Coordinates of C-alpha atoms in Angstrom, one line a residue:
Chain A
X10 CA 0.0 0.0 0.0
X11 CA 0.9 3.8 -0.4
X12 CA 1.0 4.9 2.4
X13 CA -1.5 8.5 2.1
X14 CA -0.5 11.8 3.7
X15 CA -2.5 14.2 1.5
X16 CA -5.2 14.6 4.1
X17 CA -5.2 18.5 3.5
X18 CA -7.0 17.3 0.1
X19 CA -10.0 16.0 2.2
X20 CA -13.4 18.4 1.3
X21 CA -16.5 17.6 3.4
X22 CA -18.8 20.0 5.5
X23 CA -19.5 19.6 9.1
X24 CA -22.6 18.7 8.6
X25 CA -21.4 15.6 6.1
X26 CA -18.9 14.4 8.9
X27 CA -21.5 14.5 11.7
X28 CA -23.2 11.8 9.0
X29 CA -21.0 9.3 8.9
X30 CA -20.5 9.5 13.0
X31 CA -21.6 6.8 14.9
X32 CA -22.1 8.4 18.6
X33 CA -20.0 5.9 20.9
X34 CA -20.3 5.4 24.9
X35 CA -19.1 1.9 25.4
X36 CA -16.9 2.0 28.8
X37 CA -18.6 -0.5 32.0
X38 CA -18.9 2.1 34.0
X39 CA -21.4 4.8 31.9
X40 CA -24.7 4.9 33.4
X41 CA -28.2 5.7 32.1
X42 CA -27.8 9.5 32.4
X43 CA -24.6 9.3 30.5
X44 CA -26.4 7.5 27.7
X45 CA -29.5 9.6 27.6
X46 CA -26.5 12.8 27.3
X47 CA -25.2 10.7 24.6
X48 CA -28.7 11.0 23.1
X49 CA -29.2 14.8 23.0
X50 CA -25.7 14.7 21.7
X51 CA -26.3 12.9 19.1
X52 CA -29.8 15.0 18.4
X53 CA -27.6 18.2 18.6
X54 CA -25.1 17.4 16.3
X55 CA -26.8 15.2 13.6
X56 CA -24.4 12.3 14.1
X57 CA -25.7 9.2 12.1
X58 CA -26.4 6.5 15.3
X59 CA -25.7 6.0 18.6
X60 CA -23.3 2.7 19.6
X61 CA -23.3 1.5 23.3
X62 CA -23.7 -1.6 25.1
X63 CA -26.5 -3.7 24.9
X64 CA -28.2 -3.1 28.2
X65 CA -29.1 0.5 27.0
X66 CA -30.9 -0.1 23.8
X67 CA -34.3 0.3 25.2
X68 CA -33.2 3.0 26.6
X69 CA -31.9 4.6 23.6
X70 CA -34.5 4.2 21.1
X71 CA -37.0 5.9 24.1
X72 CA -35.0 8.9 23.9
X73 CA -34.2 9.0 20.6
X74 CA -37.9 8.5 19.3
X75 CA -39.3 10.8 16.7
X76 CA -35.6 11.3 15.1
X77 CA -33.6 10.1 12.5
X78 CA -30.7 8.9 14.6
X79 CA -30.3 5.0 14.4
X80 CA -29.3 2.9 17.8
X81 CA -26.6 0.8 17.4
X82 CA -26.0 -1.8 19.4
X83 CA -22.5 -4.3 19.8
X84 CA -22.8 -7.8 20.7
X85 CA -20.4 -10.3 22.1
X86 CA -17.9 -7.3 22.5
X87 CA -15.4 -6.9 23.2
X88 CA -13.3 -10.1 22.8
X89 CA -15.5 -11.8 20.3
X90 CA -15.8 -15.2 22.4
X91 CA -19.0 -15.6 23.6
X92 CA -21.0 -18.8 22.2
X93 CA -22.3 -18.5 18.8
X94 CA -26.2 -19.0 19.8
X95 CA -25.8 -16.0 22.4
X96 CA -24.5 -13.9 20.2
X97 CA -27.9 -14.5 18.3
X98 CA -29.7 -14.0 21.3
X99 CA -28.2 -11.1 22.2
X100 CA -28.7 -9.7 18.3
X101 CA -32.2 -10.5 18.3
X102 CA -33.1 -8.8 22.0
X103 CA -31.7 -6.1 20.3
X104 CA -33.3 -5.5 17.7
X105 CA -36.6 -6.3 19.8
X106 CA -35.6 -3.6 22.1
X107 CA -35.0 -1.3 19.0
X108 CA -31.6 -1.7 17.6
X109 CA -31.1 -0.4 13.8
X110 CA -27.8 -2.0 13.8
X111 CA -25.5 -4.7 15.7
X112 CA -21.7 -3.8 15.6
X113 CA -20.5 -7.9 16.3
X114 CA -17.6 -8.7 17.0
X115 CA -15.7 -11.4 15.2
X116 CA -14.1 -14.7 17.2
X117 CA -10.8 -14.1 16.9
X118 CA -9.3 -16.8 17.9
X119 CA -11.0 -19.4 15.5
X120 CA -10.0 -17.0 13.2
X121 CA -6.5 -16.9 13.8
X122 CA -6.9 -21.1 13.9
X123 CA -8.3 -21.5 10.6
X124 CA -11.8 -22.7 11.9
X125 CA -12.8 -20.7 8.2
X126 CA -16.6 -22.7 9.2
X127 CA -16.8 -21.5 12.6
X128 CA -16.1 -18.3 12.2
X129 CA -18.4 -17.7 9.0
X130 CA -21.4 -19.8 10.9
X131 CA -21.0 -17.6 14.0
X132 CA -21.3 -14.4 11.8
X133 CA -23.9 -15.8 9.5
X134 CA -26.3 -16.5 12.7
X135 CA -26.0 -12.9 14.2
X136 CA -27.1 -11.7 10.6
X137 CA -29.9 -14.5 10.5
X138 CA -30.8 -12.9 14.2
X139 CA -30.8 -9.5 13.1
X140 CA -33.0 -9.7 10.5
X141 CA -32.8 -6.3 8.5
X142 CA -30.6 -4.5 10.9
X143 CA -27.8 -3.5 9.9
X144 CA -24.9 -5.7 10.8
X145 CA -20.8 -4.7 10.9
X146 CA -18.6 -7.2 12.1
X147 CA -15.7 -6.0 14.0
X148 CA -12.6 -7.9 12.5
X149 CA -10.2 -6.2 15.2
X150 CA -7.4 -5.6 13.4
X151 CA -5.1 -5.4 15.8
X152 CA -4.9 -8.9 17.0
X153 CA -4.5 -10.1 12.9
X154 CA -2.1 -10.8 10.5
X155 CA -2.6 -8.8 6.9
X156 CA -3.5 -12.4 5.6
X157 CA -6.1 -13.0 8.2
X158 CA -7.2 -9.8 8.0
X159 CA -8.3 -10.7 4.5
X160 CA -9.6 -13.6 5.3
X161 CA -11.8 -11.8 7.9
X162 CA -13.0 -9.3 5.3
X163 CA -14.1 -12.0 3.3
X164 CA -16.1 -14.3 5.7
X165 CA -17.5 -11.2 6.2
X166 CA -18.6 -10.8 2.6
X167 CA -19.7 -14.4 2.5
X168 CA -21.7 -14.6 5.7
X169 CA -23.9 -11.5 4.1
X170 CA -23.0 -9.2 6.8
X171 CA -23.2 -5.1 5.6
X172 CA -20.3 -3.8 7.1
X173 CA -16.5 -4.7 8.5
X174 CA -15.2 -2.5 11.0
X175 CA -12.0 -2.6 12.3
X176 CA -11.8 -2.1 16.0
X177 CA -13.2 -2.7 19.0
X178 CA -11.5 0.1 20.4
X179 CA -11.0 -2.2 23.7
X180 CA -8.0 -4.0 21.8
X181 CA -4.4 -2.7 21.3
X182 CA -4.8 -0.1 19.2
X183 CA -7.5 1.2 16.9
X184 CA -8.3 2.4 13.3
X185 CA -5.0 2.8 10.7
X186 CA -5.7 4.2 7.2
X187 CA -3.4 0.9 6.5
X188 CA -6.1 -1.4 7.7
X189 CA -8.9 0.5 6.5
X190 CA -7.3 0.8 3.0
X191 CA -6.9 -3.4 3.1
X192 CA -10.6 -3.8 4.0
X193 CA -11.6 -1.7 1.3
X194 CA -9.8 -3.3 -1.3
X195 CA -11.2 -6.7 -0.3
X196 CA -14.8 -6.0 0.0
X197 CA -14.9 -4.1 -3.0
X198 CA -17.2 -0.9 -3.6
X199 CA -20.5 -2.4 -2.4
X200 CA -20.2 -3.2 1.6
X201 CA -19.8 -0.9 4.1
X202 CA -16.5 0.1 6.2
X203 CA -16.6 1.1 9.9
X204 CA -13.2 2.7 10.9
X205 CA -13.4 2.8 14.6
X206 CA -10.9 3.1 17.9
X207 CA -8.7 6.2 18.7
X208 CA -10.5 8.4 16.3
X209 CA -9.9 11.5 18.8
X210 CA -9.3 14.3 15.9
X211 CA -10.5 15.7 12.9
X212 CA -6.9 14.6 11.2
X213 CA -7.5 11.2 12.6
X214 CA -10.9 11.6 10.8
X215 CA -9.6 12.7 7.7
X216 CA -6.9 10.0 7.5
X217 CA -9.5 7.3 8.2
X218 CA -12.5 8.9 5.2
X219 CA -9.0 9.0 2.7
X220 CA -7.8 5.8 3.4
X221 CA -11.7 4.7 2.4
X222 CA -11.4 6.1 -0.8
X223 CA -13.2 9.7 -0.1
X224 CA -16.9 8.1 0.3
X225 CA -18.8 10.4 1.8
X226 CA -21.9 8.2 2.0
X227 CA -23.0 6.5 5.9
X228 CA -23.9 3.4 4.3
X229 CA -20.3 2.9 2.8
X230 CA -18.2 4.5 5.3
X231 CA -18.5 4.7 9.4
X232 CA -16.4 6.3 11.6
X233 CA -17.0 5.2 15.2
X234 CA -16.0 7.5 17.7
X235 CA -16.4 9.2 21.7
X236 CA -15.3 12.2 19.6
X237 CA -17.3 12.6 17.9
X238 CA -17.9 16.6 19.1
X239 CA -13.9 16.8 19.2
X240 CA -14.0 15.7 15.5
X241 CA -16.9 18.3 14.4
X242 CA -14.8 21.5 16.2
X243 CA -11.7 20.6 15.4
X244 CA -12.5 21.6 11.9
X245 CA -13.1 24.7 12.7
X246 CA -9.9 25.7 13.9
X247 CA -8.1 23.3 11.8
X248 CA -9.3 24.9 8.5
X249 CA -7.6 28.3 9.5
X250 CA -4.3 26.7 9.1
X251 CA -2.3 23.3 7.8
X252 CA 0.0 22.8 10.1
X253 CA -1.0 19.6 11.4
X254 CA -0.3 18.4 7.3
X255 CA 3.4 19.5 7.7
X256 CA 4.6 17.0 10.3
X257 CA 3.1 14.0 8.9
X258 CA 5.2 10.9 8.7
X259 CA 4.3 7.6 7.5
X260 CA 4.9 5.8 10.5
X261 CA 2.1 8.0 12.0
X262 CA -0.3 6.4 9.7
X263 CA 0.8 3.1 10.4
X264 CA -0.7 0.5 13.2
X265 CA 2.4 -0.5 13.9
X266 CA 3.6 2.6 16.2
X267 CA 0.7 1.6 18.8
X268 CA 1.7 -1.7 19.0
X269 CA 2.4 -2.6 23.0
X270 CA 4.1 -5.7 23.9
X271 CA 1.8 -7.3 26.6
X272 CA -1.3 -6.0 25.0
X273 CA -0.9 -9.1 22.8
X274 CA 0.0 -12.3 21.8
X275 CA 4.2 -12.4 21.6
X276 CA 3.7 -13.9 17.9
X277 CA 1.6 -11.0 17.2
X278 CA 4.1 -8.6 18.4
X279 CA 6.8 -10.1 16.3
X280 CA 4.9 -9.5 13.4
X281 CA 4.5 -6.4 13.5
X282 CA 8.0 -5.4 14.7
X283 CA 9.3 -7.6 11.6
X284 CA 7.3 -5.8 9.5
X285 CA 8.4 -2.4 10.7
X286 CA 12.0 -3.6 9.8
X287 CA 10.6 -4.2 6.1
X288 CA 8.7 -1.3 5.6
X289 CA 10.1 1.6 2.5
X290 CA 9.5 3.7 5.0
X291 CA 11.9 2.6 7.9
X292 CA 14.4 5.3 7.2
X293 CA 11.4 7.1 9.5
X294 CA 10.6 4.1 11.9
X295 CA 10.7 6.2 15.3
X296 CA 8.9 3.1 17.1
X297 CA 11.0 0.1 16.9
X298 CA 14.7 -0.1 16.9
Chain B
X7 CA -7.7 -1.5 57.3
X8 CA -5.0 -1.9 58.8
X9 CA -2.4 -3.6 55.7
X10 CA -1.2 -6.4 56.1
X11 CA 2.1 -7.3 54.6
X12 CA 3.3 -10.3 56.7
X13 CA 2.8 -13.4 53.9
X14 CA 5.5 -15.3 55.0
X15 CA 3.8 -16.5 57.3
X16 CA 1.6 -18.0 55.4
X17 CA 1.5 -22.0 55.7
X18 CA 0.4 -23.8 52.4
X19 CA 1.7 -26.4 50.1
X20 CA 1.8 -26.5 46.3
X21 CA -1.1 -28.5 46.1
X22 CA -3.5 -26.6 48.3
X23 CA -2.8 -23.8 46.6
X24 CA -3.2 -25.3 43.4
X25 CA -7.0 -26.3 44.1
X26 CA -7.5 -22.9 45.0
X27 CA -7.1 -22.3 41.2
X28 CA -9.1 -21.5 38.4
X29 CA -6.7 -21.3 35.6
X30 CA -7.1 -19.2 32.9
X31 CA -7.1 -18.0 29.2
X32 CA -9.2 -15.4 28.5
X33 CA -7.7 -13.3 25.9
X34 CA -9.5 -12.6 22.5
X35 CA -6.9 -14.3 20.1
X36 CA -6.9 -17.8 22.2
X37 CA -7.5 -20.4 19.9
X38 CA -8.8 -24.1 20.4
X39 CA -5.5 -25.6 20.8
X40 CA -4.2 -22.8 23.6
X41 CA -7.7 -24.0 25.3
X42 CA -6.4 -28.2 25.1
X43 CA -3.1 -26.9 26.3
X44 CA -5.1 -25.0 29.3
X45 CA -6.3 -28.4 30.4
X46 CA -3.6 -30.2 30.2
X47 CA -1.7 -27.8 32.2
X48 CA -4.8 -27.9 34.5
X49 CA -4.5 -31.6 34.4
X50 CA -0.9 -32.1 35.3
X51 CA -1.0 -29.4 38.3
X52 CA -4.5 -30.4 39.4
X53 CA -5.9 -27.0 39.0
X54 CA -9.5 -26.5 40.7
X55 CA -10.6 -25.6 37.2
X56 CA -10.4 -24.1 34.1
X57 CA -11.5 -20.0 33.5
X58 CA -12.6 -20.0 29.7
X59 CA -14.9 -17.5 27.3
X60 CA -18.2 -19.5 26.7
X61 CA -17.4 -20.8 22.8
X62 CA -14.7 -22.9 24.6
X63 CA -17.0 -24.7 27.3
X64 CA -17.9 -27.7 24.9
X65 CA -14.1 -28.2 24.0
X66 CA -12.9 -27.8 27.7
X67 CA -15.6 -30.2 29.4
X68 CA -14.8 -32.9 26.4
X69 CA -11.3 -32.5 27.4
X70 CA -11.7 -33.0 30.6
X71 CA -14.1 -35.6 31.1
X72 CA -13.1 -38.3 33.8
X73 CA -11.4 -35.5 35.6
X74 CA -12.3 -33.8 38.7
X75 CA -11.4 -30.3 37.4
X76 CA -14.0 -27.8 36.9
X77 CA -15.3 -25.9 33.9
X78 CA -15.8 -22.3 34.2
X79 CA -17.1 -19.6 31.6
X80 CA -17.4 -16.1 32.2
X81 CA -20.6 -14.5 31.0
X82 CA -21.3 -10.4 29.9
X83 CA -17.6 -10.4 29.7
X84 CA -16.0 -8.4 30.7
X85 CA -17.5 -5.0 30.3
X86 CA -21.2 -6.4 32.3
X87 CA -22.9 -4.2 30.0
X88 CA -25.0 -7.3 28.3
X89 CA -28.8 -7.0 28.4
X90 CA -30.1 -9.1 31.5
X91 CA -31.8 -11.5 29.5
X92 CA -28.4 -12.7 27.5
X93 CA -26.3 -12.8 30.4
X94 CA -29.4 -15.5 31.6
X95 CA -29.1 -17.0 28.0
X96 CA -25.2 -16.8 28.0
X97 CA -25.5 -18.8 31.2
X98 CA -28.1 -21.6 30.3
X99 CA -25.9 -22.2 27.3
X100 CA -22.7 -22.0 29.1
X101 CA -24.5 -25.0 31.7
X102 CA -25.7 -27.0 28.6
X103 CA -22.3 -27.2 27.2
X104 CA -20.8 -28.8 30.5
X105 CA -20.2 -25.3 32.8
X106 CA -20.0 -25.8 36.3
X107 CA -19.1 -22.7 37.4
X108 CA -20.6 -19.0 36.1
X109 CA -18.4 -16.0 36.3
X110 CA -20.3 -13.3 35.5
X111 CA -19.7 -9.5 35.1
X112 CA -22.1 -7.0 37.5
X113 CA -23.4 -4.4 35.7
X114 CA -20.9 -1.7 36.8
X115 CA -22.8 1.5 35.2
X116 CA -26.0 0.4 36.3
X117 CA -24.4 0.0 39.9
X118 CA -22.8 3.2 40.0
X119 CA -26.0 5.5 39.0
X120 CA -27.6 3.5 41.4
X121 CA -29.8 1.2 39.9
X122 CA -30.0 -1.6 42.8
X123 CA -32.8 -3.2 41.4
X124 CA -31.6 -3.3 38.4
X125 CA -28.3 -4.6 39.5
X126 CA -29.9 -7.3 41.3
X127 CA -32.3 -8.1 39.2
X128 CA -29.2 -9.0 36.9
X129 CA -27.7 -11.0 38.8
X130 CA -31.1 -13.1 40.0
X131 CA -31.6 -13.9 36.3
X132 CA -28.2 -15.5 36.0
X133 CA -28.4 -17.4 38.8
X134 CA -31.5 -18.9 37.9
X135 CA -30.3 -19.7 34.5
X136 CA -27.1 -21.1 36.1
X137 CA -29.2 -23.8 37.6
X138 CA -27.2 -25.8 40.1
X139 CA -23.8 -24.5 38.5
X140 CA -21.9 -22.2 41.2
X141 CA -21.9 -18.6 40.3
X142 CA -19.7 -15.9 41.0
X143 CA -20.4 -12.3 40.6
X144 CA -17.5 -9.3 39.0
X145 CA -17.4 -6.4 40.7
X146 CA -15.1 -5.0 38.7
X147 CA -13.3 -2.9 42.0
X148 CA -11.1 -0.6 39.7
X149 CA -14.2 1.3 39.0
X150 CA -16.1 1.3 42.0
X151 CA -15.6 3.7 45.2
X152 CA -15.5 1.7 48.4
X153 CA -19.5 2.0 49.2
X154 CA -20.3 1.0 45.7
X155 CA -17.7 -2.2 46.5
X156 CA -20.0 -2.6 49.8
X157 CA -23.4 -2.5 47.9
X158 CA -21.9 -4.8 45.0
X159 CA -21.2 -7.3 47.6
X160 CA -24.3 -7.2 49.5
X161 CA -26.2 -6.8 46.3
X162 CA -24.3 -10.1 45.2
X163 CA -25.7 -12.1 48.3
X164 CA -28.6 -11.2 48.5
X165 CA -28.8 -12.3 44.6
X166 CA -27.7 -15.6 45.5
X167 CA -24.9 -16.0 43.9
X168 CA -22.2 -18.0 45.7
X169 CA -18.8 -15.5 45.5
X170 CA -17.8 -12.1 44.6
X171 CA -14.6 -11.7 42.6
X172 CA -12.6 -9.2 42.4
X173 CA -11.9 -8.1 38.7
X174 CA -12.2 -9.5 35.1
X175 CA -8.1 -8.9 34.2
X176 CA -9.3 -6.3 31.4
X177 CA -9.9 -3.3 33.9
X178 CA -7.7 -0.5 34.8
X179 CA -6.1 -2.5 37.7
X180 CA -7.3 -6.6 38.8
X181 CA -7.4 -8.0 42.4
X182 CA -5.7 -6.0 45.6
X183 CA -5.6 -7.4 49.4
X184 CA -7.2 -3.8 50.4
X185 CA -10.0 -5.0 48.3
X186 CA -10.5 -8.5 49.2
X187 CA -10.4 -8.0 52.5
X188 CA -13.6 -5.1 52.2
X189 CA -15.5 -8.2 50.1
X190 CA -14.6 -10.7 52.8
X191 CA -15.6 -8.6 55.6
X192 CA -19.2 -7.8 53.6
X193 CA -20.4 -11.3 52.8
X194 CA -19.3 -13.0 55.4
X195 CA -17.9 -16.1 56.1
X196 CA -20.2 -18.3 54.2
X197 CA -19.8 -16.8 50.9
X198 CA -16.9 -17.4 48.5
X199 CA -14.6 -14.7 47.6
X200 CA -12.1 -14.7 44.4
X201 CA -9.3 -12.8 43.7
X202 CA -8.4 -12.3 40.2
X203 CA -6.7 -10.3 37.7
X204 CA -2.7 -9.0 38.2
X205 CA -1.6 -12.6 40.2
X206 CA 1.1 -13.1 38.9
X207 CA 3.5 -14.8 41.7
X208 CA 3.4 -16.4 44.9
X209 CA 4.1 -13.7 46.9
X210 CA 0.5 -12.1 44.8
X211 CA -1.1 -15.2 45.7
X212 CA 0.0 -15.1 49.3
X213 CA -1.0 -11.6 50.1
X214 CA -4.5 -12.6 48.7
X215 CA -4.8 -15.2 50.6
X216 CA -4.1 -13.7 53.5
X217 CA -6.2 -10.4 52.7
X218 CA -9.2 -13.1 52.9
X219 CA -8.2 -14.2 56.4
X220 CA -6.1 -17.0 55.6
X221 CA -9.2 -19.8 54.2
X222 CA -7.9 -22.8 52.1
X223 CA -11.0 -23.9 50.7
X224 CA -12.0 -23.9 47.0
X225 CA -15.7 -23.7 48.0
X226 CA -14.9 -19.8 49.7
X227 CA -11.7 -18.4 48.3
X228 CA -10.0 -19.1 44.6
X229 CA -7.5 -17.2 42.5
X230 CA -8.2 -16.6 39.1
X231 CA -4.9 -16.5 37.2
X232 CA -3.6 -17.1 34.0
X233 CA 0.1 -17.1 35.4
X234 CA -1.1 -20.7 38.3
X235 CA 2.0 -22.5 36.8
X236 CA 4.1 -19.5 37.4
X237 CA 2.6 -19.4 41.3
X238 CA 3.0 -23.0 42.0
X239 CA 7.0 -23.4 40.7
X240 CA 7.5 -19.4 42.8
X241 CA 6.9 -21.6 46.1
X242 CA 10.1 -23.4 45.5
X243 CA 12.9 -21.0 45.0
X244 CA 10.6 -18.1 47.5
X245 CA 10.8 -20.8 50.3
X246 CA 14.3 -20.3 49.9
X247 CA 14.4 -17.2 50.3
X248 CA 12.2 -14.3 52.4
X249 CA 14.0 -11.7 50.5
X250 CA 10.8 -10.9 48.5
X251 CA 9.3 -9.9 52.0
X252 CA 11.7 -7.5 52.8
X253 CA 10.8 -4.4 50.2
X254 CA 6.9 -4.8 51.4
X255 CA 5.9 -1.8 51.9
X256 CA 2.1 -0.8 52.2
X257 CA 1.5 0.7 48.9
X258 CA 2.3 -2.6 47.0
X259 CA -0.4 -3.7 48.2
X260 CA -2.9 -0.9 47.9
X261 CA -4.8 -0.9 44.6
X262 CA -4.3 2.6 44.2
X263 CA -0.9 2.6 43.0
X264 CA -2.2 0.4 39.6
X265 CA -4.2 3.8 38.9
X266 CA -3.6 5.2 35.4
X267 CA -5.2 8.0 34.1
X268 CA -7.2 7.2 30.9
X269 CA -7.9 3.9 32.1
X270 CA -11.2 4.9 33.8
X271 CA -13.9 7.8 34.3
X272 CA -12.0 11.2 35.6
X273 CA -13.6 11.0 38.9
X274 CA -12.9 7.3 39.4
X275 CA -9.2 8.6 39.2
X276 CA -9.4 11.6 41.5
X277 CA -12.0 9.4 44.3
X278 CA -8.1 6.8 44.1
X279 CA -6.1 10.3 44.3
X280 CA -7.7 12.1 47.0
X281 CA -7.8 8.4 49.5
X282 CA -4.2 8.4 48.7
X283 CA -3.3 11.6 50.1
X284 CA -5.8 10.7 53.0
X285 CA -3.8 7.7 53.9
X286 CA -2.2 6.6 57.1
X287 CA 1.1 5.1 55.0
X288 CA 1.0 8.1 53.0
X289 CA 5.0 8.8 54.0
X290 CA 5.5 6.0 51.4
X291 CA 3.8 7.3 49.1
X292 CA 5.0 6.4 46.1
X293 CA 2.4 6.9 43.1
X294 CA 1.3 10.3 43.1
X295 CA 2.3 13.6 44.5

């Protein structure tokens, strides 16, 4: 991939950003009022859904009634392992309770063991349970090989799921334009992609809608965010100068810099230290020795 | 409380301690051959049981049929933020597959705005659905002040579940004697109280134990730990040796000094602050200013 820096090129109104937002509250500890805050956030600002836990769905679609705004709910999040049939369960009490869409997340570790039929069967009965909600499948990148990060993009395709996402947010590190650029490449131009996890900034926002491919359109491009209000005023400020342009690198823009030895498998750390080494960039690397 | 920080005098063999075990592999990218391995390991060390996500309960019971080693799956893990009804589904599932043993997430946002009936509510439903299985409720400590740790424990027996644990290992900070000692204090003697996440020694294991007043009995106190093998083999070259004893000082044990910034709500972190500078060892204080 080539690598992108041309972020600066990026032309999209407040208002379009706000779209493609998906309104995110997901720590244990948020409470009702928090959610309900969420809410008139999300009213204020025009974001496209709200995403929280499942317990506050009900919730959710009460006090978002009589708007646009979609509630979003995850399932088996975030590590992915629950049983197969609960995820189901816990898709379809969503959508009873009035979810629009179920961010799922994907089991991992069949993933990474080549249980190909596991994985696509577990993914294929959350869609089955959600009926016609919206479902994105959260691949969490950061836990994955390139190869079985295509692979994860494709069960996705196969199991008739609408969206991949990248991130949980809850794993090592978040959305990279070089993820987000491999995910679109492999699902092609008709499925949705969720960039999601440590979108704190506009530039972070930018990076993620370029990597995409420019689609400004919420039901081919997500970005799942708590910052969603940071993203919005940041580009006001940010449009009365470039300098956060100047000092891009690449290694910025790569999942590689977040990568924390003990927030993962020691295989999975290797991996991505070797491929630092490799990179045509390295002359930059300012992460690994 | 007054600290305590006198392990070595703790009395126990390796294969007390052992039972006192649930060994553990709980992280997203575990596959089906780390989960064999986890039983065989639980085999040869005669581990009290095995800690596992729910789409591994089938696999570990198979595995360890015509063994006397336990199967436990967490359920609404580890955020506790599942909708009531799937935590109960999770569970029934989890109890079908072969379960014995329900760890399950309390739901911390609901506990903190107050929602008691909620909370309890919760936690009825899962031991219903958990049938004759044992079940032991999360409390999640990092993100609780010490009244909400109080409530969560009373709340918890009341439920009729049969322990409180400490922490899920994915928190901001996992099991610290200042905290076990509170839970043992609340629920009594006749309740079950485990201590899990950051055990990653003996001399971890021994302050626990002795933080819940020094009970070697599987059926009241258990470690949760995915580091049991490491524990077990510490006993040998420790017993040589009280060195480890020596550098005790008070803080280690407090769970304060595990407090990071970022890693929970703002006034989570300055509720751990302000009890630090309110502390009687506070001349050691070595964690904040």
């Amino acid at each position: 991939m080539d690598i992108e820096y041309k972020a600066f090129q990026l032309e999209i109104t407040p208002e379009e950003i706000a779209q493609l937002i998906d309104h995110t509250k997901l720590n244990a500890w948020e409470g009702p009022e928090a959610i309900k805050n969420l809410c008139r956030e999300a009213i204020q600002y025009n974001f496209y859904s709200v995403c929280l836990n499942s317990c506050y769905v009900s919730l959710a679609a009460e006090t978002l009634q009589n708007t646009d705004i979609k509630v979003c709910s995850v399932v088996g999040f975030p590590l992915g392992a629950m049983e197969s049939r609960s995820k189901a369960w816990e898709t379809q009490q969503a959508v009873e309770n009035g979810a629009h869409e179920i961010d799922m997340v994907i089991n991992v570790g069949m993933l990474k063991s080549q249980q190909e039929k596991y994985v696509k069967a577990d993914i294929e009965d959350v869609v089955s349970a959600a009926d016609s909600a919206l479902v994105k499948v959260i691949i969490e990148t950061c836990y994955l090989t390139d190869e079985e990060k295509i692979k994860a993009c494709e069960l996705s395709k196969e199991s008739g799921a609408d969206f991949v996402k990248t991130s949980t947010g809850f794993g090592a590190y978040g959305a990279f334009p070089y993820d987000i650029n491999i995910m679109r490449k492999i699902v092609g131009p008709n499925m949705g992609v969720k960039a999601a996890g440590g979108i704190k900034n506009f530039a972070d926002a930018a990076r993620a809608i370029l990597a995409n491919g420019n689609i400004i359109d919420p039901l081919k491009f997500r970005l799942g965010a708590s910052a969603g209000i940071n993203i919005i005023n940041n580009m006001k400020w940010l449009s009365l100068s470039d300098n956060w342009v100047i000092d891009e690198i690449p290694c910025r823009l790569c999942p590689v810099r977040a990568t924390t030895f003990g927030k993962m498998s020691e295989s999975q750390y290797s991996y991505h230290k070797s491929r630092c080494h490799m990179c045509q960039y390295k002359q930059y690397n300012l992460f690994y020795d």
